[in-house]
Tab-separated table of C-alpha atoms and ligand atoms in Angstrom:
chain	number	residue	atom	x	y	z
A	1	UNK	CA	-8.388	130.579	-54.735
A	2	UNK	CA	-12.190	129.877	-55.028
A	3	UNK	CA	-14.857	132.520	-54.053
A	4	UNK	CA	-14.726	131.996	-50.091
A	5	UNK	CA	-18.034	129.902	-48.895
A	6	UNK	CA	-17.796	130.461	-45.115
A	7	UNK	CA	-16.137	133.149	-43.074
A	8	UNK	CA	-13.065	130.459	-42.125
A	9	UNK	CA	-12.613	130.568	-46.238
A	10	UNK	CA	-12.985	134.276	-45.958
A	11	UNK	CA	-10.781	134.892	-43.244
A	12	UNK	CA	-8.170	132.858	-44.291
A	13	UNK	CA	-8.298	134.510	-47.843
A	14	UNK	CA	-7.413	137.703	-46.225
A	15	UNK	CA	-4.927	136.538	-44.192
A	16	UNK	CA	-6.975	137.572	-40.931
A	17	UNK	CA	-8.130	135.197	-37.697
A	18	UNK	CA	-11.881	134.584	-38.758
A	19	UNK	CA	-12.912	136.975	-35.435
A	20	UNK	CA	-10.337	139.847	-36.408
A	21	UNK	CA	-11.643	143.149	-35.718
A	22	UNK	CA	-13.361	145.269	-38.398
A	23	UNK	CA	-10.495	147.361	-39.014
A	24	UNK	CA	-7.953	144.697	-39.510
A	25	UNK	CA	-10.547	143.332	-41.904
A	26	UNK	CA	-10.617	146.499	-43.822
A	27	UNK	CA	-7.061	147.348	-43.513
A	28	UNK	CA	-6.108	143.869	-45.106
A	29	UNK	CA	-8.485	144.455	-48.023
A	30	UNK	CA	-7.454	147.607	-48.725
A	31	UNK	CA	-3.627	146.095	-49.048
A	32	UNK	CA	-4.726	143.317	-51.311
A	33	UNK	CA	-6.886	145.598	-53.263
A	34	UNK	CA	-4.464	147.578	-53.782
A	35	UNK	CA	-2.058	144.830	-55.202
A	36	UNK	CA	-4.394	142.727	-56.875
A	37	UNK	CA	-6.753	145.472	-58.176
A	38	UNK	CA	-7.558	145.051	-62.269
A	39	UNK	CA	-6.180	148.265	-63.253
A	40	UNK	CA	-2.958	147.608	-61.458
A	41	UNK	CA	-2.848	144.194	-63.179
A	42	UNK	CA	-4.528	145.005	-67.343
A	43	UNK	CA	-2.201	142.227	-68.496
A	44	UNK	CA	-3.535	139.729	-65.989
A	45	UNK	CA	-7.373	137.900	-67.158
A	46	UNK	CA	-8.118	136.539	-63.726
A	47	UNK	CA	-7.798	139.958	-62.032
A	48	UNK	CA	-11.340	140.679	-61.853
A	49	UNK	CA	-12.433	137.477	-60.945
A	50	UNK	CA	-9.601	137.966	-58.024
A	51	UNK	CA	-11.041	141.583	-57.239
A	52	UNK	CA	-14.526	139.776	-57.184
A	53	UNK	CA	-13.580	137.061	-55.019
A	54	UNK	CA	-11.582	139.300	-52.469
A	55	UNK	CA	-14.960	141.917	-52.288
A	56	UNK	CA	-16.974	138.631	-51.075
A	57	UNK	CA	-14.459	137.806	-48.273
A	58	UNK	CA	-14.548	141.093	-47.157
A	59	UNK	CA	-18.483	141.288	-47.227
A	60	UNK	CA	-18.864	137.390	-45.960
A	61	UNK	CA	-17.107	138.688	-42.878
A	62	UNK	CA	-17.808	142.344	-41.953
A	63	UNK	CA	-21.959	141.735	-42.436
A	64	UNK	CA	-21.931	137.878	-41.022
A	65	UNK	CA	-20.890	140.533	-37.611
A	66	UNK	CA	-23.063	142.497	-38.061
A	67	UNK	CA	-26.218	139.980	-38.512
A	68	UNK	CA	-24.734	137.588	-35.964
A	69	UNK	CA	-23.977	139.689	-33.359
A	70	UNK	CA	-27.769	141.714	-33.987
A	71	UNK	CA	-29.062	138.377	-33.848
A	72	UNK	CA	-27.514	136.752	-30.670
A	73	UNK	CA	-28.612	140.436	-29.168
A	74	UNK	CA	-31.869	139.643	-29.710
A	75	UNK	CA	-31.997	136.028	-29.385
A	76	UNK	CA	-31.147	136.525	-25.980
A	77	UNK	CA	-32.758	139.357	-24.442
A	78	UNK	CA	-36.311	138.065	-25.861
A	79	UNK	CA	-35.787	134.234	-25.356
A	80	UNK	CA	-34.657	134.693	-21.413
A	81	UNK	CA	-32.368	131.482	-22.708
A	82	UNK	CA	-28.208	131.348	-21.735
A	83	UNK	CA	-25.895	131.571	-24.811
A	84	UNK	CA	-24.919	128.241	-24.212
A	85	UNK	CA	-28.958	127.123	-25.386
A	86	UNK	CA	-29.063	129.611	-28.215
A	87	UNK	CA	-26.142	128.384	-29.541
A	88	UNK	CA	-27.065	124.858	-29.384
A	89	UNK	CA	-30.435	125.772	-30.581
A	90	UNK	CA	-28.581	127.531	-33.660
A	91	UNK	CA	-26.759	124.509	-34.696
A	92	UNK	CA	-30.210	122.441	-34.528
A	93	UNK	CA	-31.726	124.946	-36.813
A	94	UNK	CA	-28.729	124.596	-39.008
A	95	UNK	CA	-29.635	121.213	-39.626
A	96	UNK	CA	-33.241	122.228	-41.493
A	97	UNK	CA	-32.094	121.524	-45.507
A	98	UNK	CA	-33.158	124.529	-47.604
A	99	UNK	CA	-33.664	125.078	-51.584
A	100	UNK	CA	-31.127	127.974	-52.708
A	101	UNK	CA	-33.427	130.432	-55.111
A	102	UNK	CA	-32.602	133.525	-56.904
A	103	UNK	CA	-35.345	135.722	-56.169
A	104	UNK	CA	-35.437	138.822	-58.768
A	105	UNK	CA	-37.296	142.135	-58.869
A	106	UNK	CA	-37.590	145.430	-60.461
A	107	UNK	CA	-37.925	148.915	-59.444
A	108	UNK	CA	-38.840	151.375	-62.596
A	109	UNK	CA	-37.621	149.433	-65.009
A	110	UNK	CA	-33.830	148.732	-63.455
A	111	UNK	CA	-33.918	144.258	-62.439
A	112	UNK	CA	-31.896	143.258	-59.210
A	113	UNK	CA	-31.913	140.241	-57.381
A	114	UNK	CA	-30.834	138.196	-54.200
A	115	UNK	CA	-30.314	134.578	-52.728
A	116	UNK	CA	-32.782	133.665	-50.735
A	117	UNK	CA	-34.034	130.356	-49.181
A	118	UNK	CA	-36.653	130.937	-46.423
A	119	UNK	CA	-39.153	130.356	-49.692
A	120	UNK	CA	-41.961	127.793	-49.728
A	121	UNK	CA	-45.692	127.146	-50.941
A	122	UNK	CA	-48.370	127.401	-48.512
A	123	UNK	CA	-51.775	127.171	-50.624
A	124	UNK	CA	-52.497	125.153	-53.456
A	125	UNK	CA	-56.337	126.947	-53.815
A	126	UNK	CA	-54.939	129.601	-55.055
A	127	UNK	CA	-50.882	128.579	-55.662
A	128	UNK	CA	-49.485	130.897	-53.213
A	129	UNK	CA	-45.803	131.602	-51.905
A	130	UNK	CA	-44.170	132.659	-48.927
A	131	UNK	CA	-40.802	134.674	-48.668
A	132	UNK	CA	-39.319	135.522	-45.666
A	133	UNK	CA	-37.009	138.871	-46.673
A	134	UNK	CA	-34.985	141.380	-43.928
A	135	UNK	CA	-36.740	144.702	-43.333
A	136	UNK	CA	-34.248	146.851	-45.303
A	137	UNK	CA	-33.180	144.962	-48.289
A	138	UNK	CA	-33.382	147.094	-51.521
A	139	UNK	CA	-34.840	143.555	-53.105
A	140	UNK	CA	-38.084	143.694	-50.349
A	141	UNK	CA	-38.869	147.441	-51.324
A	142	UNK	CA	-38.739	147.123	-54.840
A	143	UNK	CA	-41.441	144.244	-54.494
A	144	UNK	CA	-43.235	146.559	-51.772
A	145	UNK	CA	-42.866	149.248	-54.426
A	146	UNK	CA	-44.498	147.457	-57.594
A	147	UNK	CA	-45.543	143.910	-56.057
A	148	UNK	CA	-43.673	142.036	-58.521
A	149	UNK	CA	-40.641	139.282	-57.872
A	150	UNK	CA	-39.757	136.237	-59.861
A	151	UNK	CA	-38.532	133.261	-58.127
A	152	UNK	CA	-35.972	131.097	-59.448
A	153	UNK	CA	-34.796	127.589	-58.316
A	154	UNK	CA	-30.832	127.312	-58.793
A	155	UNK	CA	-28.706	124.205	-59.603
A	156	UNK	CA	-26.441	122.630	-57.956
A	157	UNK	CA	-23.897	123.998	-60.587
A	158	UNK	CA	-24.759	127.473	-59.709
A	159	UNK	CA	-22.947	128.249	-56.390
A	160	UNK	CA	-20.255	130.266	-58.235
A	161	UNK	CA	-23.165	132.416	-60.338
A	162	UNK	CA	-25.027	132.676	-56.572
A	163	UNK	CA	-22.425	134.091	-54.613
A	164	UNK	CA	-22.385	137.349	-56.851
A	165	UNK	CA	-26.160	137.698	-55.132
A	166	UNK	CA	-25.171	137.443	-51.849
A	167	UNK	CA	-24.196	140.745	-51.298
A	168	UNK	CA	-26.580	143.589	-50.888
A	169	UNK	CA	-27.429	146.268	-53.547
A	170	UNK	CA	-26.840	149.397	-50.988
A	171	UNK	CA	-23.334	148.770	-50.184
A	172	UNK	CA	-24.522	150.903	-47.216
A	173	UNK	CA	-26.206	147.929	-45.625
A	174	UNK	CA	-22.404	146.162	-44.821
A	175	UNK	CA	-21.012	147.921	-41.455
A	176	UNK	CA	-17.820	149.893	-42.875
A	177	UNK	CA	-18.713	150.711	-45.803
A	178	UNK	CA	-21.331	154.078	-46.775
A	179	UNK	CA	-24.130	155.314	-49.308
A	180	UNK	CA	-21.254	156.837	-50.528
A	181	UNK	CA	-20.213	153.610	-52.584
A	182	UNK	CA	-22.213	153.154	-55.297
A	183	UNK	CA	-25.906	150.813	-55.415
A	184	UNK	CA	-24.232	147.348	-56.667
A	185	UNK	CA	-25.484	146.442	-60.287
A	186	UNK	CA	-25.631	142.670	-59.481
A	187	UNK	CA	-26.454	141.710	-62.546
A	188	UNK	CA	-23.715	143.094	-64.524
A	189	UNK	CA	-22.440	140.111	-66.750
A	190	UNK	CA	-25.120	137.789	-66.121
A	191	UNK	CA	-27.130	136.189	-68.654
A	192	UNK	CA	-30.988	136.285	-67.628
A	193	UNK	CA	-34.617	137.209	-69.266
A	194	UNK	CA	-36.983	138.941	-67.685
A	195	UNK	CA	-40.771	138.294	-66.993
A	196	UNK	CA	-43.479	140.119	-67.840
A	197	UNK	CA	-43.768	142.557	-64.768
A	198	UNK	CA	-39.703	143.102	-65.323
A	199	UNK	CA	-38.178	140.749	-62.926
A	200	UNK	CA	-35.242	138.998	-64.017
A	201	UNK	CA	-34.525	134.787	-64.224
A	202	UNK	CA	-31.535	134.072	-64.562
A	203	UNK	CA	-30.818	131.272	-67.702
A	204	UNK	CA	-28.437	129.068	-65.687
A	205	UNK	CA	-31.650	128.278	-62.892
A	206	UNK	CA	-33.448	124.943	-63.089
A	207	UNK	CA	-36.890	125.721	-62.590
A	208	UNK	CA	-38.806	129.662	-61.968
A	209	UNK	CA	-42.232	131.369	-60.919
A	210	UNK	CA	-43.618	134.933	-62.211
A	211	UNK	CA	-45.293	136.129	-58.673
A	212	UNK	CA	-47.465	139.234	-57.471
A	213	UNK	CA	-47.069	140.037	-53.748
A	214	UNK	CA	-50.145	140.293	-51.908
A	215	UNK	CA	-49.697	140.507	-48.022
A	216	UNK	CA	-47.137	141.747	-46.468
A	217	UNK	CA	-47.084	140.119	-42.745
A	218	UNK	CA	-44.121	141.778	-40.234
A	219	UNK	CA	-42.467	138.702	-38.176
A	220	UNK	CA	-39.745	139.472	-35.936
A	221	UNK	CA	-36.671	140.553	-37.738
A	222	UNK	CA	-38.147	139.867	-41.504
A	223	UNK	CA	-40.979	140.535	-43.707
A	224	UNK	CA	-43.235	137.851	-44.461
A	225	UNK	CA	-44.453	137.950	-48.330
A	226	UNK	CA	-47.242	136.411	-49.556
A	227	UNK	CA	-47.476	135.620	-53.565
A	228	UNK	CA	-49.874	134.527	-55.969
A	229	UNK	CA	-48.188	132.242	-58.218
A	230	UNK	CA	-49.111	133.979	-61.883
A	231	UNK	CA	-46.352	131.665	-64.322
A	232	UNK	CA	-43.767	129.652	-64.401
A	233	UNK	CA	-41.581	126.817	-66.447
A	234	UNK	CA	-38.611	124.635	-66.307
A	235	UNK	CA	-35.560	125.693	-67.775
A	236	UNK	CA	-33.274	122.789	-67.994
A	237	UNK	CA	-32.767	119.343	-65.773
A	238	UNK	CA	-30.288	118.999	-63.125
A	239	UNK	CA	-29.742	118.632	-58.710
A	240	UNK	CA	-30.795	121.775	-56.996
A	241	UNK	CA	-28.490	123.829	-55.173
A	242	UNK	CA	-29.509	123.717	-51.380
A	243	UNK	CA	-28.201	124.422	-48.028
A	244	UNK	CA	-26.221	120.735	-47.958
A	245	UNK	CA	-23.851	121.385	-50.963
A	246	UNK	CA	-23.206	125.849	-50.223
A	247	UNK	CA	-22.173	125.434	-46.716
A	248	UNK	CA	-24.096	128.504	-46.003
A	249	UNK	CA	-25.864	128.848	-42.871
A	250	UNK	CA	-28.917	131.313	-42.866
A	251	UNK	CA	-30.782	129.880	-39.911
A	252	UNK	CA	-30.235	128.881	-36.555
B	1	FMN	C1	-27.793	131.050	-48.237
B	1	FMN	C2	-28.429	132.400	-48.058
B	1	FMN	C3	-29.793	132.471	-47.956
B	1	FMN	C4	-30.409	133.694	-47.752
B	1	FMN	N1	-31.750	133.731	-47.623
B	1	FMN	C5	-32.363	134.902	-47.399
B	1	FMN	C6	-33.759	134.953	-47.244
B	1	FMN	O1	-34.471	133.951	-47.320
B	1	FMN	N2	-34.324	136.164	-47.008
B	1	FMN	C7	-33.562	137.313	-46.950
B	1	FMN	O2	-34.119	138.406	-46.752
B	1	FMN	N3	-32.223	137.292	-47.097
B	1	FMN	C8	-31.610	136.115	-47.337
B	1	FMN	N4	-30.258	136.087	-47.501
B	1	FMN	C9	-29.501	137.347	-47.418
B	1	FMN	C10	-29.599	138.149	-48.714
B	1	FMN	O3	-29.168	137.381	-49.822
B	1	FMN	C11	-28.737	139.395	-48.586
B	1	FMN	O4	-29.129	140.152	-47.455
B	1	FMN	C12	-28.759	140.283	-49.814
B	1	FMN	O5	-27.661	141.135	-49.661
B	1	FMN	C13	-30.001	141.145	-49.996
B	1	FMN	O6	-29.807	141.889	-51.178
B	1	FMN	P1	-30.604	143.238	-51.507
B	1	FMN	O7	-30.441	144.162	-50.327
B	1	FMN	O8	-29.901	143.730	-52.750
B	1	FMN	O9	-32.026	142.860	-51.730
B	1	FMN	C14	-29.625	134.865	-47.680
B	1	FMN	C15	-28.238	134.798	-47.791
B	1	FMN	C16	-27.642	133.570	-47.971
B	1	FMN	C17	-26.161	133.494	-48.052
């Protein structure tokens, strides 16, 4: 089975109703983990790939709960609108078509990187930037920390290479699961450079940027960076990978 795009692919790669509690979630992993886990199966090539894709349907639907519900919370106790509206408000936004970019950063020396797609430029005079990034991803303090992020546009043959970014470095950050578990090297495996100021690109991406942060502007539940645009280059030619083709939904 292919790595799960949605939490319906998720869910039914577990086995579970897509709005199973968090506990049957967990309790099913743990039972497929247990079968399907690599050192269980050394003679078998796929089983890490199997291990991999059966982590991201676990993660796709324990922290799409947590965000969605945090979000509908707020939504509507600041909006004064019924659920009914924010939820056809949600679908509206769904429709606004977004690049898919692999934004990278450093922190002492040690790359990371995520998927992002609230990015876009907002001054040519000088070329700046703007990422929109939640207040406690490891990827927002490591530019907060050293100002530094690369920006990288990814293709639309990329969509198995971006969902190894979609989950977070602190495996703390995904409800069920603690600090205990180690910080995620994401880019185990993956083939990428780095940029002057340390931030990785990967090789696979179409186009990238070399940015320094500037401002920092708070706005509602993320952080809005500002970036001077210091370098960048194309890589190779090919269709973009965007909101249309993933079937992932960060908006609404
Ligand atoms: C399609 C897609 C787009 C995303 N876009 C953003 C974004 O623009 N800003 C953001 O903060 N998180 C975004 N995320 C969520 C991050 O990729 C996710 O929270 C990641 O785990 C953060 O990693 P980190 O904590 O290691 O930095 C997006 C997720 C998906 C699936």
């Amino acid at each position: 089975m292919p790595i799960p795009r949605d939490r319906s692919e998720a869910a039914a790669m577990l086995g579970v109703p897509p709005d199973a509690p968090d506990d049957q979630i967990t309790d099913r992993y743990r039972t497929l983990a247990h079968i399907f886990h690599p050192d269980r199966n050394p003679d078998a090539p796929d089983a890490g790939a199997r291990m991999q894709e059966l982590n991201i349907a676990r993660d796709l639907l324990l922290q799409h709960r947590a965000e969605s519900a945090v979000i509908t919370l707020d939504t509507e106790a600041t909006s004064g609108l019924s659920r009914t509206d924010n939820q056809r408000i949600a679908t509206v936004m769904h429709e606004m078509p977004y690049g898919v970019y692999f934004l990278g950063t450093q922190r002492q020396g040690d790359p990371s990187g995520m998927i992002a797609d609230w990015v876009l430029q907002v001054s040519f005079k000088p070329r700046l930037v703007l990422t929109a990034m939640e207040h406690d991803s490891y990827s927002l303090a490591s530019i907060q920390e050293n100002r530094a992020l690369s920006i990288a546009l990814l293709a639309e043959d990329c969509f198995e290479l971006a969902s190894r970014f979609l989950q977070p470095r602190d495996p703390a950050k995904i409800r069920g699961r603690s600090r205990a578990d180690q910080l995620r090297d994401k880019l185990a495996g993956a083939d990428y450079w780095t940029t002057e100021s340390g931030c990785p690109v990967l090789h696979e991406a179409l186009t990238w940027l070399s940015c320094q942060a500037e401002q920092f502007i708070p706005a509602g539940d993320h952080m809005l960076v500002v970036s001077r645009v210091l370098d960048g280059g194309h890589q190779r030619q090919g269709e973009p990978l965007t909101s249309r083709n993933t079937g992932w939904n960060y908006s609404g």
